[in-house]
PDB file of C-alpha atoms and ligand atoms in Angstrom:
ATOM      1  CA  MET A   1     -72.551  -3.132 -49.199  1.00 83.00           C
ATOM      2  CA  ASP A   2     -73.045   0.488 -50.323  1.00 93.00           C
ATOM      3  CA  ARG A   3     -70.359   3.172 -50.665  1.00 94.00           C
ATOM      4  CA  ASP A   4     -71.177   4.779 -47.318  1.00 93.00           C
ATOM      5  CA  GLU A   5     -70.685   1.451 -45.527  1.00 96.00           C
ATOM      6  CA  LYS A   6     -67.323   0.998 -47.289  1.00 97.00           C
ATOM      7  CA  LYS A   7     -66.293   4.518 -46.217  1.00 97.00           C
ATOM      8  CA  ARG A   8     -67.248   3.772 -42.616  1.00 97.00           C
ATOM      9  CA  ALA A   9     -65.279   0.498 -42.736  1.00 97.00           C
ATOM     10  CA  VAL A  10     -62.038   2.162 -43.977  1.00 98.00           C
ATOM     11  CA  ALA A  11     -62.529   4.997 -41.499  1.00 98.00           C
ATOM     12  CA  ARG A  12     -62.708   2.496 -38.629  1.00 98.00           C
ATOM     13  CA  ALA A  13     -59.646   0.657 -40.006  1.00 98.00           C
ATOM     14  CA  ALA A  14     -57.646   3.920 -39.977  1.00 98.00           C
ATOM     15  CA  LEU A  15     -58.123   4.208 -36.189  1.00 98.00           C
ATOM     16  CA  GLU A  16     -55.452   1.505 -35.884  1.00 98.00           C
ATOM     17  CA  PHE A  17     -52.844   4.123 -36.955  1.00 98.00           C
ATOM     18  CA  VAL A  18     -53.807   6.675 -34.293  1.00 98.00           C
ATOM     19  CA  VAL A  19     -51.010   7.160 -31.743  1.00 97.00           C
ATOM     20  CA  PRO A  20     -52.429   7.387 -28.185  1.00 97.00           C
ATOM     21  CA  GLY A  21     -51.892  10.775 -26.517  1.00 96.00           C
ATOM     22  CA  GLU A  22     -50.834  12.455 -29.794  1.00 97.00           C
ATOM     23  CA  LEU A  23     -52.422  14.777 -32.359  1.00 98.00           C
ATOM     24  CA  VAL A  24     -54.156  13.485 -35.506  1.00 98.00           C
ATOM     25  CA  GLY A  25     -54.178  15.375 -38.818  1.00 98.00           C
ATOM     26  CA  VAL A  26     -57.594  15.144 -40.473  1.00 98.00           C
ATOM     27  CA  GLY A  27     -58.531  15.587 -44.148  1.00 98.00           C
ATOM     28  CA  THR A  28     -61.676  16.860 -45.814  1.00 98.00           C
ATOM     29  CA  GLY A  29     -64.657  15.220 -47.540  1.00 98.00           C
ATOM     30  CA  SER A  30     -67.212  12.516 -46.868  1.00 98.00           C
ATOM     31  CA  THR A  31     -64.657   9.761 -46.164  1.00 98.00           C
ATOM     32  CA  ALA A  32     -62.683  12.059 -43.866  1.00 98.00           C
ATOM     33  CA  ASN A  33     -66.005  12.879 -42.168  1.00 98.00           C
ATOM     34  CA  ALA A  34     -66.565   9.162 -41.547  1.00 98.00           C
ATOM     35  CA  PHE A  35     -63.085   9.089 -39.985  1.00 98.00           C
ATOM     36  CA  ILE A  36     -63.955  12.086 -37.751  1.00 98.00           C
ATOM     37  CA  ASP A  37     -67.095  10.291 -36.584  1.00 98.00           C
ATOM     38  CA  ALA A  38     -65.031   7.183 -35.779  1.00 98.00           C
ATOM     39  CA  LEU A  39     -62.371   9.311 -34.048  1.00 98.00           C
ATOM     40  CA  ALA A  40     -65.047  10.787 -31.798  1.00 98.00           C
ATOM     41  CA  GLY A  41     -65.416   7.340 -30.225  1.00 97.00           C
ATOM     42  CA  ILE A  42     -61.786   7.447 -28.995  1.00 97.00           C
ATOM     43  CA  LYS A  43     -61.460  11.202 -28.453  1.00 97.00           C
ATOM     44  CA  GLY A  44     -60.408  10.719 -24.817  1.00 96.00           C
ATOM     45  CA  ARG A  45     -57.307   8.888 -26.029  1.00 97.00           C
ATOM     46  CA  ILE A  46     -55.923  11.645 -28.331  1.00 97.00           C
ATOM     47  CA  ASP A  47     -54.456  15.085 -27.661  1.00 97.00           C
ATOM     48  CA  GLY A  48     -56.552  16.735 -30.381  1.00 98.00           C
ATOM     49  CA  ALA A  49     -56.640  17.202 -34.150  1.00 98.00           C
ATOM     50  CA  VAL A  50     -55.170  19.413 -36.864  1.00 98.00           C
ATOM     51  CA  ALA A  51     -57.814  20.227 -39.500  1.00 98.00           C
ATOM     52  CA  SER A  52     -57.232  20.576 -43.249  1.00 98.00           C
ATOM     53  CA  SER A  53     -60.269  22.850 -43.765  1.00 98.00           C
ATOM     54  CA  GLU A  54     -62.793  25.040 -41.974  1.00 98.00           C
ATOM     55  CA  ALA A  55     -65.467  22.373 -42.585  1.00 98.00           C
ATOM     56  CA  THR A  56     -63.340  19.686 -40.934  1.00 98.00           C
ATOM     57  CA  ALA A  57     -62.506  21.984 -38.004  1.00 98.00           C
ATOM     58  CA  ALA A  58     -66.246  22.583 -37.466  1.00 98.00           C
ATOM     59  CA  ARG A  59     -67.062  18.851 -37.554  1.00 98.00           C
ATOM     60  CA  LEU A  60     -64.231  18.014 -35.156  1.00 98.00           C
ATOM     61  CA  ALA A  61     -65.332  20.761 -32.763  1.00 98.00           C
ATOM     62  CA  GLY A  62     -68.935  19.521 -33.028  1.00 98.00           C
ATOM     63  CA  HIS A  63     -67.741  16.175 -31.664  1.00 98.00           C
ATOM     64  CA  GLY A  64     -65.887  17.928 -28.827  1.00 98.00           C
ATOM     65  CA  ILE A  65     -62.465  17.133 -30.320  1.00 98.00           C
ATOM     66  CA  ARG A  66     -59.886  19.844 -29.575  1.00 98.00           C
ATOM     67  CA  VAL A  67     -58.738  21.559 -32.799  1.00 98.00           C
ATOM     68  CA  VAL A  68     -55.099  22.664 -32.816  1.00 98.00           C
ATOM     69  CA  ALA A  69     -53.574  25.035 -35.399  1.00 98.00           C
ATOM     70  CA  LEU A  70     -50.737  23.456 -37.377  1.00 98.00           C
ATOM     71  CA  ASN A  71     -48.398  26.248 -36.238  1.00 97.00           C
ATOM     72  CA  ALA A  72     -49.127  25.332 -32.620  1.00 96.00           C
ATOM     73  CA  ALA A  73     -48.713  21.601 -33.182  1.00 96.00           C
ATOM     74  CA  GLY A  74     -45.334  20.031 -32.598  1.00 84.00           C
ATOM     75  CA  ASP A  75     -44.855  16.588 -34.000  1.00 84.00           C
ATOM     76  CA  LEU A  76     -47.712  15.277 -36.127  1.00 97.00           C
ATOM     77  CA  PRO A  77     -47.505  11.477 -36.244  1.00 98.00           C
ATOM     78  CA  LEU A  78     -50.515  10.869 -38.510  1.00 98.00           C
ATOM     79  CA  TYR A  79     -52.638  12.387 -41.279  1.00 98.00           C
ATOM     80  CA  VAL A  80     -55.795  10.619 -42.498  1.00 98.00           C
ATOM     81  CA  ASP A  81     -57.622  11.775 -45.632  1.00 98.00           C
ATOM     82  CA  GLY A  82     -59.693  10.556 -48.572  1.00 98.00           C
ATOM     83  CA  ALA A  83     -58.950  10.958 -52.291  1.00 98.00           C
ATOM     84  CA  ASP A  84     -60.787  11.252 -55.585  1.00 98.00           C
ATOM     85  CA  GLU A  85     -58.466   8.691 -57.196  1.00 98.00           C
ATOM     86  CA  ALA A  86     -55.669   6.457 -55.853  1.00 98.00           C
ATOM     87  CA  THR A  87     -53.218   4.075 -57.549  1.00 98.00           C
ATOM     88  CA  ARG A  88     -51.391   1.011 -56.247  1.00 98.00           C
ATOM     89  CA  HIS A  89     -48.232   3.192 -56.260  1.00 98.00           C
ATOM     90  CA  ARG A  90     -50.092   5.241 -53.584  1.00 98.00           C
ATOM     91  CA  HIS A  91     -50.166   8.285 -55.834  1.00 98.00           C
ATOM     92  CA  LEU A  92     -53.359  10.302 -55.305  1.00 98.00           C
ATOM     93  CA  LEU A  93     -55.539  12.805 -57.109  1.00 98.00           C
ATOM     94  CA  LYS A  94     -57.347  15.018 -54.612  1.00 98.00           C
ATOM     95  CA  GLY A  95     -59.196  18.302 -54.281  1.00 98.00           C
ATOM     96  CA  GLY A  96     -62.747  17.410 -55.287  1.00 98.00           C
ATOM     97  CA  GLY A  97     -63.769  19.216 -52.097  1.00 97.00           C
ATOM     98  CA  GLY A  98     -61.474  22.137 -52.885  1.00 98.00           C
ATOM     99  CA  ALA A  99     -59.304  21.752 -49.766  1.00 98.00           C
ATOM    100  CA  LEU A 100     -56.208  20.497 -51.603  1.00 98.00           C
ATOM    101  CA  THR A 101     -53.738  23.180 -50.489  1.00 98.00           C
ATOM    102  CA  ARG A 102     -54.301  22.765 -46.756  1.00 98.00           C
ATOM    103  CA  GLU A 103     -54.532  18.991 -47.236  1.00 98.00           C
ATOM    104  CA  LYS A 104     -51.114  19.044 -48.904  1.00 98.00           C
ATOM    105  CA  ILE A 105     -49.680  21.144 -46.081  1.00 98.00           C
ATOM    106  CA  VAL A 106     -50.957  18.867 -43.308  1.00 98.00           C
ATOM    107  CA  ALA A 107     -49.892  15.759 -45.268  1.00 98.00           C
ATOM    108  CA  ALA A 108     -46.397  17.256 -45.652  1.00 97.00           C
ATOM    109  CA  ALA A 109     -46.213  17.884 -41.903  1.00 97.00           C
ATOM    110  CA  ALA A 110     -47.207  14.335 -40.944  1.00 98.00           C
ATOM    111  CA  ARG A 111     -44.892  11.393 -40.391  1.00 98.00           C
ATOM    112  CA  THR A 112     -47.453   8.914 -41.744  1.00 98.00           C
ATOM    113  CA  PHE A 113     -50.153   9.657 -44.322  1.00 98.00           C
ATOM    114  CA  VAL A 114     -52.990   7.126 -44.432  1.00 98.00           C
ATOM    115  CA  CYS A 115     -55.399   7.529 -47.350  1.00 98.00           C
ATOM    116  CA  VAL A 116     -58.889   6.032 -47.001  1.00 98.00           C
ATOM    117  CA  VAL A 117     -60.971   5.255 -50.108  1.00 98.00           C
ATOM    118  CA  ASP A 118     -63.734   2.966 -51.277  1.00 97.00           C
ATOM    119  CA  ASP A 119     -62.879   0.672 -54.193  1.00 97.00           C
ATOM    120  CA  SER A 120     -64.516   2.971 -56.792  1.00 97.00           C
ATOM    121  CA  LYS A 121     -61.526   5.329 -56.315  1.00 98.00           C
ATOM    122  CA  LEU A 122     -58.793   2.785 -57.116  1.00 98.00           C
ATOM    123  CA  VAL A 123     -57.464   3.359 -60.669  1.00 97.00           C
ATOM    124  CA  ASP A 124     -54.574   2.182 -62.858  1.00 97.00           C
ATOM    125  CA  ARG A 125     -53.812   5.699 -64.035  1.00 97.00           C
ATOM    126  CA  LEU A 126     -54.775   9.065 -62.497  1.00 97.00           C
ATOM    127  CA  GLY A 127     -56.655  11.679 -64.498  1.00 96.00           C
ATOM    128  CA  ARG A 128     -60.169  10.572 -65.330  1.00 96.00           C
ATOM    129  CA  PHE A 129     -61.337  12.749 -62.457  1.00 98.00           C
ATOM    130  CA  PRO A 130     -60.657  16.392 -63.455  1.00 98.00           C
ATOM    131  CA  LEU A 131     -57.509  17.633 -61.702  1.00 98.00           C
ATOM    132  CA  PRO A 132     -58.246  20.502 -59.266  1.00 98.00           C
ATOM    133  CA  ILE A 133     -55.738  23.355 -59.209  1.00 98.00           C
ATOM    134  CA  GLU A 134     -55.979  26.222 -56.696  1.00 98.00           C
ATOM    135  CA  VAL A 135     -55.054  29.537 -58.325  1.00 98.00           C
ATOM    136  CA  ILE A 136     -54.590  33.129 -57.205  1.00 98.00           C
ATOM    137  CA  PRO A 137     -57.692  34.858 -58.682  1.00 98.00           C
ATOM    138  CA  MET A 138     -55.776  37.480 -60.735  1.00 98.00           C
ATOM    139  CA  ALA A 139     -53.736  34.701 -62.387  1.00 98.00           C
ATOM    140  CA  ARG A 140     -56.697  32.508 -63.442  1.00 98.00           C
ATOM    141  CA  GLY A 141     -56.461  33.368 -67.165  1.00 98.00           C
ATOM    142  CA  LEU A 142     -52.681  33.078 -67.272  1.00 98.00           C
ATOM    143  CA  VAL A 143     -52.740  29.682 -65.553  1.00 98.00           C
ATOM    144  CA  ALA A 144     -55.626  28.459 -67.739  1.00 98.00           C
ATOM    145  CA  ARG A 145     -53.679  29.276 -70.924  1.00 98.00           C
ATOM    146  CA  ALA A 146     -50.617  27.423 -69.618  1.00 98.00           C
ATOM    147  CA  LEU A 147     -52.819  24.405 -68.826  1.00 98.00           C
ATOM    148  CA  VAL A 148     -54.250  24.413 -72.357  1.00 98.00           C
ATOM    149  CA  GLY A 149     -50.622  24.408 -73.571  1.00 97.00           C
ATOM    150  CA  LEU A 150     -50.111  21.200 -71.558  1.00 96.00           C
ATOM    151  CA  GLY A 151     -53.109  19.587 -73.287  1.00 96.00           C
ATOM    152  CA  GLY A 152     -55.684  20.188 -70.545  1.00 98.00           C
ATOM    153  CA  ARG A 153     -59.177  21.705 -70.620  1.00 98.00           C
ATOM    154  CA  PRO A 154     -59.460  23.914 -67.510  1.00 98.00           C
ATOM    155  CA  GLU A 155     -62.890  24.859 -66.182  1.00 98.00           C
ATOM    156  CA  ARG A 156     -63.406  27.425 -63.461  1.00 98.00           C
ATOM    157  CA  ARG A 157     -65.281  25.965 -60.456  1.00 98.00           C
ATOM    158  CA  GLU A 158     -68.168  28.431 -60.491  1.00 98.00           C
ATOM    159  CA  GLY A 159     -69.181  30.111 -57.261  1.00 97.00           C
ATOM    160  CA  PHE A 160     -66.433  28.417 -55.242  1.00 98.00           C
ATOM    161  CA  VAL A 161     -63.851  30.210 -53.094  1.00 98.00           C
ATOM    162  CA  THR A 162     -61.267  28.188 -51.162  1.00 98.00           C
ATOM    163  CA  ASP A 163     -60.592  28.603 -47.437  1.00 98.00           C
ATOM    164  CA  ASN A 164     -57.553  30.621 -48.574  1.00 98.00           C
ATOM    165  CA  GLY A 165     -59.652  33.055 -50.654  1.00 98.00           C
ATOM    166  CA  ASN A 166     -58.570  31.610 -54.016  1.00 98.00           C
ATOM    167  CA  GLU A 167     -60.271  29.946 -56.998  1.00 98.00           C
ATOM    168  CA  ILE A 168     -60.195  26.393 -58.368  1.00 98.00           C
ATOM    169  CA  LEU A 169     -59.630  25.326 -61.973  1.00 98.00           C
ATOM    170  CA  ASP A 170     -60.777  21.750 -62.666  1.00 98.00           C
ATOM    171  CA  VAL A 171     -58.623  20.441 -65.505  1.00 98.00           C
ATOM    172  CA  HIS A 172     -60.056  17.800 -67.822  1.00 98.00           C
ATOM    173  CA  GLY A 173     -58.130  15.667 -70.291  1.00 96.00           C
ATOM    174  CA  LEU A 174     -54.638  15.827 -68.772  1.00 93.00           C
ATOM    175  CA  ASP A 175     -52.526  12.746 -69.424  1.00 85.00           C
ATOM    176  CA  VAL A 176     -51.076  11.870 -66.010  1.00 95.00           C
ATOM    177  CA  LEU A 177     -48.397   9.406 -67.173  1.00 95.00           C
ATOM    178  CA  ASP A 178     -45.786  10.474 -64.622  1.00 97.00           C
ATOM    179  CA  PRO A 179     -47.560  11.957 -61.563  1.00 98.00           C
ATOM    180  CA  PRO A 180     -44.481  13.284 -59.635  1.00 98.00           C
ATOM    181  CA  THR A 181     -43.113  15.051 -62.742  1.00 98.00           C
ATOM    182  CA  LEU A 182     -46.464  16.585 -63.691  1.00 98.00           C
ATOM    183  CA  GLU A 183     -47.033  17.659 -60.080  1.00 98.00           C
ATOM    184  CA  SER A 184     -43.730  19.591 -60.137  1.00 98.00           C
ATOM    185  CA  GLU A 185     -44.377  21.031 -63.598  1.00 98.00           C
ATOM    186  CA  LEU A 186     -47.795  22.393 -62.589  1.00 98.00           C
ATOM    187  CA  ASN A 187     -46.298  23.967 -59.457  1.00 98.00           C
ATOM    188  CA  GLN A 188     -43.930  25.982 -61.674  1.00 98.00           C
ATOM    189  CA  ILE A 189     -46.774  27.914 -63.348  1.00 98.00           C
ATOM    190  CA  ALA A 190     -46.899  31.396 -61.803  1.00 98.00           C
ATOM    191  CA  GLY A 191     -50.211  31.838 -59.984  1.00 98.00           C
ATOM    192  CA  VAL A 192     -50.660  28.170 -59.059  1.00 98.00           C
ATOM    193  CA  VAL A 193     -51.007  27.761 -55.298  1.00 98.00           C
ATOM    194  CA  ALA A 194     -51.185  23.956 -55.299  1.00 98.00           C
ATOM    195  CA  ASN A 195     -52.379  21.151 -57.555  1.00 98.00           C
ATOM    196  CA  GLY A 196     -54.325  18.033 -56.630  1.00 98.00           C
ATOM    197  CA  LEU A 197     -51.606  15.498 -57.482  1.00 98.00           C
ATOM    198  CA  PHE A 198     -50.216  13.969 -54.300  1.00 98.00           C
ATOM    199  CA  ALA A 199     -47.301  12.021 -55.740  1.00 98.00           C
ATOM    200  CA  ARG A 200     -44.131  13.697 -54.484  1.00 98.00           C
ATOM    201  CA  ARG A 201     -45.489  13.217 -50.960  1.00 97.00           C
ATOM    202  CA  ALA A 202     -47.597  10.146 -51.713  1.00 98.00           C
ATOM    203  CA  ALA A 203     -49.663   8.283 -49.139  1.00 98.00           C
ATOM    204  CA  ASP A 204     -47.687   5.848 -46.993  1.00 98.00           C
ATOM    205  CA  VAL A 205     -50.687   3.534 -46.746  1.00 98.00           C
ATOM    206  CA  VAL A 206     -53.879   3.355 -48.802  1.00 98.00           C
ATOM    207  CA  LEU A 207     -56.819   1.562 -47.188  1.00 98.00           C
ATOM    208  CA  VAL A 208     -59.375   0.425 -49.771  1.00 98.00           C
ATOM    209  CA  GLY A 209     -62.878  -0.526 -48.659  1.00 97.00           C
ATOM    210  CA  SER A 210     -64.747  -3.097 -50.734  1.00 96.00           C
ATOM    211  CA  ALA A 211     -67.485  -5.672 -50.248  1.00 95.00           C
ATOM    212  CA  ASP A 212     -64.696  -8.162 -49.371  1.00 95.00           C
ATOM    213  CA  GLY A 213     -63.342  -6.021 -46.536  1.00 96.00           C
ATOM    214  CA  VAL A 214     -60.507  -3.509 -46.190  1.00 97.00           C
ATOM    215  CA  GLU A 215     -57.377  -3.965 -48.311  1.00 98.00           C
ATOM    216  CA  ARG A 216     -54.132  -2.328 -47.195  1.00 98.00           C
ATOM    217  CA  ILE A 217     -51.771  -1.088 -49.944  1.00 97.00           C
TER     218      ILE A 217
HETATM  219  C1  5RP B 301     -61.158  17.267 -50.670  1.00 74.07           C
HETATM  220  C2  5RP B 301     -60.551  15.983 -51.088  1.00 74.07           C
HETATM  221  C3  5RP B 301     -61.283  14.731 -50.735  1.00 74.07           C
HETATM  222  O1  5RP B 301     -60.416  13.886 -50.053  1.00 74.07           O
HETATM  223  C4  5RP B 301     -61.744  14.061 -51.995  1.00 74.07           C
HETATM  224  O2  5RP B 301     -62.508  14.979 -52.742  1.00 74.07           O
HETATM  225  C5  5RP B 301     -62.571  12.813 -51.680  1.00 74.07           C
HETATM  226  O3  5RP B 301     -63.761  13.176 -51.045  1.00 74.07           O
HETATM  227  P1  5RP B 301     -64.856  12.099 -50.647  1.00 74.07           P
HETATM  228  O4  5RP B 301     -64.281  11.311 -49.526  1.00 74.07           O
HETATM  229  O5  5RP B 301     -66.063  12.913 -50.241  1.00 74.07           O
HETATM  230  O6  5RP B 301     -65.135  11.254 -51.862  1.00 74.07           O
HETATM  231  O7  5RP B 301     -59.500  15.915 -51.674  1.00 74.07           O
HETATM  232  O8  5RP B 301     -60.408  18.364 -51.134  1.00 74.07           O
END
């Protein structure tokens, strides 16, 4: 079973959490795309979707799924998204696709956050994948120096601008021993918009696709 098949399997499994007649929050990336494709099969049974990025909004609209702005959405029962790394504590490292800020906002608005990953993403400790941090462009140097002070090696994501008009620093070598504490600490650096640790609002459920099937954590 290849990775794409595992992504499709977890995406299908996440449909079980969709509440009929309600809105669905949708993440960004290839696994979230597999979920959008699966959601298209039941689009008549949902009210619409709240997108975490322009790319996701375009894919949803391409399937004829109504896209609703978060400000116009009332209750949001569910958010489904992928991750770059996930632990058995349901802490996540996200932002490989650069959509981390809007993903964090939609996750915060949702009652239930279901994360969908293939088994290559399940780790004992977060941080092998470089941690994405969205920064206000004028603060890039200031934030980078603070990150070096924390033991990280920040690299600017060249040629990339977020949907919010900001830049991304990918931080290598950070020791993520205590994800909720580091998440808060990084948020205190002036110029940081959001960081890719999803630990304070962790996933409620992580679905892991492997050759043996879909495990629910
Ligand atoms: C985008 C993300 C994605 O969820 C993460 O990068 C995983 O993507 P993929 O499912 O393509 O591996 O956080 O900002």
